[in-house]
Amino acid sequence: MKKFLLPVIILFFSCSSNRYATTNRQYKRQVKQLAKEIRHTPLDATKKTWVGTTNFGLRKPDLIIIHHTAQNSCPQTLQTFTTPRTQVSAHYVICRDGTVHHMLNDLLRAWQAGISSWGNDKDVNSSSIGIELDNNGVDSFTVPQINSLLTLLDTLKTKYRIPTANFVGHADIAPTRKNDPNVTFPWKSLADRGFGIWYGDTSNITVPQNFDPLMALRIIGYSLQDPGASVIAFKRHFETVNSDSTINPADEKILYSIMLESEK
Ligand SMILES: [Zn+2]
């Protein structure tokens, strides 16, 4: 009996010490496969026209997409993102207590944006880093969670030189399908720190006569595939309201101000 005890203990220890050991091994295998793809050159083909340049680097992310998980806990989300059949992931998951789980190298492509667009970018997964905040879709975000997010954004903005305007939500890039992060998300606090654009006092703003609100949405980055959905997403983000798709004069002033900011 005794000789079986040690392997059992080791097995038990390895399971309890890291429940993601198996999927972590799977991650390494997949990265190895991708590295093999990068190493591949047409040199091994019969064609002799290949000339490798000496001047290149890695492509880098240029856009940050913020999500809420619409799940009940961080472990539930980690489980979802380590289950192959779900086909969804993100680079980072931030728990309510502020813990940050880095789940994918920033230079690899996560499956977080889905069918979406921002400006002329139609392949958002290829250009962005996805950050998921543990949140059931309704609750407010916690202070430790937002603090961790701000620290992470600071690192990413500096490291990849991400433009100030390029911090948006999933609902901004997929307004017909998504509503995250929910209306309680503190976009203004983020903008105050240089992550996203905002507007000042709009009482003295005069919107030009020929102002076209939908063109403004387009200039900011929103898709016009379903203009009403984009208006709702804009108001959720910049006015922190869940509302309909009407645009009143006060909304117009904000829209005009944000358009000017986005053109800077
Ligand atoms: Zn999302």
Short mmCIF file of C-alpha atoms and ligand atoms in Angstrom, two decimals:
data_model
loop_
_atom_site.label_atom_id
_atom_site.label_comp_id
_atom_site.label_asym_id
_atom_site.label_seq_id
_atom_site.Cartn_x
_atom_site.Cartn_y
_atom_site.Cartn_z
CA MET A 1 0.00 0.00 0.00
CA LYS A 2 2.73 2.38 1.12
CA LYS A 3 4.49 2.62 -2.25
CA PHE A 4 1.33 4.04 -3.85
CA LEU A 5 1.03 6.78 -1.31
CA LEU A 6 3.68 9.13 -2.74
CA PRO A 7 2.31 9.39 -6.29
CA VAL A 8 -1.15 9.94 -4.83
CA ILE A 9 0.16 12.75 -2.65
CA ILE A 10 2.03 14.32 -5.58
CA LEU A 11 -1.05 14.08 -7.76
CA PHE A 12 -3.22 15.63 -5.09
CA PHE A 13 -0.70 18.41 -4.48
CA SER A 14 -0.33 19.27 -8.16
CA CYS A 15 -4.11 19.41 -8.61
CA SER A 16 -4.74 21.58 -5.62
CA SER A 17 -1.74 23.86 -6.25
CA ASN A 18 -2.80 24.76 -9.78
CA ARG A 19 -6.14 23.72 -11.12
CA TYR A 20 -5.15 25.20 -14.47
CA ALA A 21 -1.97 23.11 -14.89
CA THR A 22 -3.49 21.17 -17.79
CA THR A 23 -4.76 24.21 -19.68
CA ASN A 24 -1.48 26.04 -18.98
CA ARG A 25 0.31 23.14 -20.71
CA GLN A 26 -2.17 23.44 -23.58
CA TYR A 27 -1.38 27.20 -23.80
CA LYS A 28 2.35 26.38 -24.14
CA ARG A 29 1.68 23.80 -26.86
CA GLN A 30 -0.40 26.30 -28.85
CA VAL A 31 2.23 29.05 -28.51
CA LYS A 32 4.88 26.58 -29.71
CA GLN A 33 2.77 25.85 -32.77
CA LEU A 34 2.39 29.58 -33.51
CA ALA A 35 6.14 30.13 -33.05
CA LYS A 36 6.71 27.42 -35.64
CA GLU A 37 4.47 29.34 -38.04
CA ILE A 38 6.47 32.55 -37.48
CA ARG A 39 9.76 30.71 -38.10
CA HIS A 40 8.47 29.40 -41.38
CA THR A 41 9.88 31.15 -44.45
CA PRO A 42 9.46 30.33 -48.13
CA LEU A 43 13.16 29.31 -48.07
CA ASP A 44 12.14 25.68 -48.02
CA ALA A 45 10.02 26.11 -51.13
CA THR A 46 11.48 25.47 -54.58
CA LYS A 47 11.06 29.15 -55.50
CA LYS A 48 14.29 31.10 -55.19
CA THR A 49 12.72 34.57 -55.06
CA TRP A 50 12.55 34.83 -51.27
CA VAL A 51 14.77 37.55 -49.78
CA GLY A 52 14.49 37.96 -46.04
CA THR A 53 14.67 41.57 -44.89
CA THR A 54 16.83 42.41 -41.89
CA ASN A 55 14.47 45.11 -40.66
CA PHE A 56 11.36 44.09 -38.76
CA GLY A 57 9.70 43.71 -35.36
CA LEU A 58 6.51 42.39 -33.86
CA ARG A 59 3.17 43.98 -34.67
CA LYS A 60 1.71 45.75 -31.66
CA PRO A 61 -1.74 46.40 -30.22
CA ASP A 62 -3.26 49.83 -30.82
CA LEU A 63 -6.68 49.67 -29.16
CA ILE A 64 -8.01 48.64 -25.73
CA ILE A 65 -11.44 47.03 -25.41
CA ILE A 66 -13.07 46.97 -21.96
CA HIS A 67 -15.73 44.38 -21.11
CA HIS A 68 -17.84 43.15 -18.26
CA THR A 69 -17.92 39.37 -18.04
CA ALA A 70 -21.68 39.04 -17.41
CA GLN A 71 -20.75 36.10 -15.21
CA ASN A 72 -21.01 35.53 -11.49
CA SER A 73 -17.39 35.16 -10.40
CA CYS A 74 -13.78 35.27 -11.52
CA PRO A 75 -13.35 31.45 -11.24
CA GLN A 76 -16.37 31.05 -13.52
CA THR A 77 -14.78 33.34 -16.14
CA LEU A 78 -11.36 31.64 -15.85
CA GLN A 79 -13.17 28.36 -16.42
CA THR A 80 -14.97 29.76 -19.50
CA PHE A 81 -11.71 31.09 -20.97
CA THR A 82 -9.90 27.78 -20.46
CA THR A 83 -12.63 25.64 -22.03
CA PRO A 84 -11.89 25.20 -25.77
CA ARG A 85 -15.50 24.80 -26.91
CA THR A 86 -16.46 28.30 -25.69
CA GLN A 87 -14.11 29.90 -28.27
CA VAL A 88 -13.89 33.08 -26.17
CA SER A 89 -11.02 34.67 -24.27
CA ALA A 90 -9.41 37.94 -23.23
CA HIS A 91 -5.89 39.09 -22.46
CA TYR A 92 -6.77 40.11 -18.91
CA VAL A 93 -9.46 39.34 -16.33
CA ILE A 94 -9.78 41.65 -13.33
CA CYS A 95 -11.61 40.26 -10.30
CA ARG A 96 -13.75 42.27 -7.89
CA ASP A 97 -10.96 42.18 -5.27
CA GLY A 98 -8.54 43.76 -7.77
CA THR A 99 -6.64 40.58 -8.70
CA VAL A 100 -5.44 40.74 -12.30
CA HIS A 101 -5.20 37.47 -14.24
CA HIS A 102 -3.07 37.81 -17.36
CA MET A 103 -4.36 35.05 -19.64
CA LEU A 104 -2.68 35.70 -22.99
CA ASN A 105 0.50 37.38 -24.19
CA ASP A 106 -0.43 40.89 -25.35
CA LEU A 107 1.07 40.23 -28.78
CA LEU A 108 -1.25 37.30 -29.49
CA ARG A 109 -4.82 37.56 -30.75
CA ALA A 110 -7.57 36.93 -28.19
CA TRP A 111 -11.11 36.07 -29.16
CA GLN A 112 -12.91 38.85 -27.36
CA ALA A 113 -14.28 41.42 -29.82
CA GLY A 114 -16.30 39.19 -32.16
CA ILE A 115 -18.02 40.79 -35.15
CA SER A 116 -17.25 44.45 -34.54
CA SER A 117 -15.64 47.59 -35.91
CA TRP A 118 -14.09 50.84 -34.75
CA GLY A 119 -13.52 53.44 -37.45
CA ASN A 120 -12.19 51.56 -40.45
CA ASP A 121 -10.86 48.74 -38.29
CA LYS A 122 -13.00 45.68 -39.02
CA ASP A 123 -10.71 43.10 -37.42
CA VAL A 124 -10.63 44.44 -33.89
CA ASN A 125 -9.29 41.19 -32.40
CA SER A 126 -6.13 41.62 -34.47
CA SER A 127 -5.48 45.18 -33.31
CA SER A 128 -6.66 45.21 -29.70
CA ILE A 129 -6.10 44.03 -26.15
CA GLY A 130 -9.22 42.81 -24.35
CA ILE A 131 -9.76 43.40 -20.65
CA GLU A 132 -12.65 41.69 -18.87
CA LEU A 133 -13.97 42.97 -15.54
CA ASP A 134 -15.70 40.41 -13.34
CA ASN A 135 -19.22 41.83 -13.18
CA ASN A 136 -22.70 40.34 -13.53
CA GLY A 137 -23.75 43.04 -15.98
CA VAL A 138 -25.70 45.08 -13.45
CA ASP A 139 -23.58 45.75 -10.35
CA SER A 140 -21.22 48.71 -9.99
CA PHE A 141 -17.53 48.03 -10.48
CA THR A 142 -15.50 47.84 -7.26
CA VAL A 143 -12.85 50.35 -6.21
CA PRO A 144 -10.01 47.74 -6.12
CA GLN A 145 -11.09 46.55 -9.57
CA ILE A 146 -10.98 50.06 -11.08
CA ASN A 147 -7.67 50.80 -9.33
CA SER A 148 -6.13 47.65 -10.83
CA LEU A 149 -7.58 48.56 -14.21
CA LEU A 150 -6.05 52.05 -14.08
CA THR A 151 -2.62 50.61 -13.21
CA LEU A 152 -2.88 48.09 -16.04
CA LEU A 153 -4.01 50.72 -18.55
CA ASP A 154 -1.11 52.92 -17.55
CA THR A 155 1.33 50.09 -18.26
CA LEU A 156 -0.28 49.18 -21.59
CA LYS A 157 -0.61 52.77 -22.80
CA THR A 158 3.06 53.45 -22.15
CA LYS A 159 4.34 50.11 -23.43
CA TYR A 160 2.44 50.13 -26.73
CA ARG A 161 1.98 53.91 -27.13
CA ILE A 162 -1.78 53.53 -27.40
CA PRO A 163 -3.46 56.79 -28.47
CA THR A 164 -5.64 58.47 -25.81
CA ALA A 165 -8.82 58.07 -27.90
CA ASN A 166 -8.30 54.33 -28.33
CA PHE A 167 -9.79 53.11 -25.04
CA VAL A 168 -13.36 51.97 -25.71
CA GLY A 169 -15.96 49.48 -24.58
CA HIS A 170 -17.23 46.32 -26.21
CA ALA A 171 -20.62 48.03 -26.75
CA ASP A 172 -18.90 50.86 -28.65
CA ILE A 173 -17.45 48.47 -31.21
CA ALA A 174 -20.45 46.08 -31.36
CA PRO A 175 -23.47 48.24 -30.49
CA THR A 176 -26.08 45.90 -31.94
CA ARG A 177 -24.86 42.89 -29.97
CA LYS A 178 -23.29 44.14 -26.75
CA ASN A 179 -23.93 46.47 -23.83
CA ASP A 180 -20.69 46.08 -21.86
CA PRO A 181 -19.25 47.53 -19.76
CA ASN A 182 -22.53 48.38 -18.05
CA VAL A 183 -23.80 51.92 -17.56
CA THR A 184 -22.11 52.29 -14.14
CA PHE A 185 -18.63 52.08 -15.68
CA PRO A 186 -16.58 55.20 -14.76
CA TRP A 187 -15.51 56.32 -18.24
CA LYS A 188 -14.94 59.91 -17.08
CA SER A 189 -12.47 58.80 -14.37
CA LEU A 190 -10.58 56.86 -17.02
CA ALA A 191 -10.56 59.84 -19.40
CA ASP A 192 -9.29 62.07 -16.57
CA ARG A 193 -6.25 59.78 -16.43
CA GLY A 194 -5.71 59.84 -20.21
CA PHE A 195 -7.55 56.64 -21.12
CA GLY A 196 -10.24 57.71 -23.58
CA ILE A 197 -11.64 61.12 -24.51
CA TRP A 198 -14.22 63.25 -22.68
CA TYR A 199 -15.85 66.69 -22.92
CA GLY A 200 -15.92 69.83 -20.82
CA ASP A 201 -18.73 72.24 -19.99
CA THR A 202 -21.14 72.14 -22.95
CA SER A 203 -23.32 75.12 -21.90
CA ASN A 204 -21.40 77.53 -24.16
CA ILE A 205 -21.10 75.16 -27.09
CA THR A 206 -22.87 76.19 -30.28
CA VAL A 207 -23.47 73.29 -32.59
CA PRO A 208 -23.13 74.32 -36.27
CA GLN A 209 -26.36 74.47 -38.28
CA ASN A 210 -25.23 71.81 -40.71
CA PHE A 211 -24.10 69.42 -37.95
CA ASP A 212 -24.86 65.81 -38.82
CA PRO A 213 -25.05 63.68 -35.63
CA LEU A 214 -24.65 60.39 -37.48
CA MET A 215 -21.59 61.65 -39.33
CA ALA A 216 -20.20 62.68 -35.93
CA LEU A 217 -20.72 59.14 -34.62
CA ARG A 218 -18.91 57.82 -37.68
CA ILE A 219 -16.00 60.22 -37.18
CA ILE A 220 -15.69 59.15 -33.53
CA GLY A 221 -15.50 55.51 -34.59
CA TYR A 222 -19.01 54.07 -34.31
CA SER A 223 -20.47 51.90 -37.03
CA LEU A 224 -23.54 53.30 -38.85
CA GLN A 225 -24.84 49.85 -39.69
CA ASP A 226 -27.57 50.37 -37.09
CA PRO A 227 -27.42 54.10 -36.22
CA GLY A 228 -29.96 53.79 -33.38
CA ALA A 229 -27.84 51.15 -31.64
CA SER A 230 -24.76 53.36 -31.97
CA VAL A 231 -26.61 56.34 -30.45
CA ILE A 232 -27.63 54.18 -27.47
CA ALA A 233 -24.02 52.97 -27.06
CA PHE A 234 -22.73 56.56 -27.28
CA LYS A 235 -25.15 57.75 -24.61
CA ARG A 236 -24.32 54.82 -22.32
CA HIS A 237 -20.61 55.64 -22.62
CA PHE A 238 -20.59 59.44 -22.61
CA GLU A 239 -23.74 60.31 -20.66
CA THR A 240 -23.86 57.16 -18.46
CA VAL A 241 -27.54 56.57 -19.19
CA ASN A 242 -29.48 53.65 -20.54
CA SER A 243 -31.78 55.43 -22.94
CA ASP A 244 -33.45 55.27 -26.32
CA SER A 245 -31.91 56.37 -29.61
CA THR A 246 -33.28 59.91 -29.74
CA ILE A 247 -30.79 62.78 -29.95
CA ASN A 248 -31.92 65.94 -28.15
CA PRO A 249 -30.05 69.30 -28.26
CA ALA A 250 -28.07 68.45 -25.09
CA ASP A 251 -26.97 65.12 -26.61
CA GLU A 252 -25.98 66.96 -29.78
CA LYS A 253 -23.68 69.28 -27.87
CA ILE A 254 -21.92 66.32 -26.24
CA LEU A 255 -21.70 64.49 -29.53
CA TYR A 256 -20.24 67.57 -31.21
CA SER A 257 -17.69 68.05 -28.38
CA ILE A 258 -16.58 64.42 -28.50
CA MET A 259 -16.28 64.60 -32.30
CA LEU A 260 -13.95 67.60 -31.95
CA GLU A 261 -11.93 65.75 -29.27
CA SER A 262 -11.62 62.64 -31.44
CA GLU A 263 -10.25 64.73 -34.32
CA LYS A 264 -7.41 66.15 -32.22
ZN ZN B 1 -17.72 41.96 -23.96
#
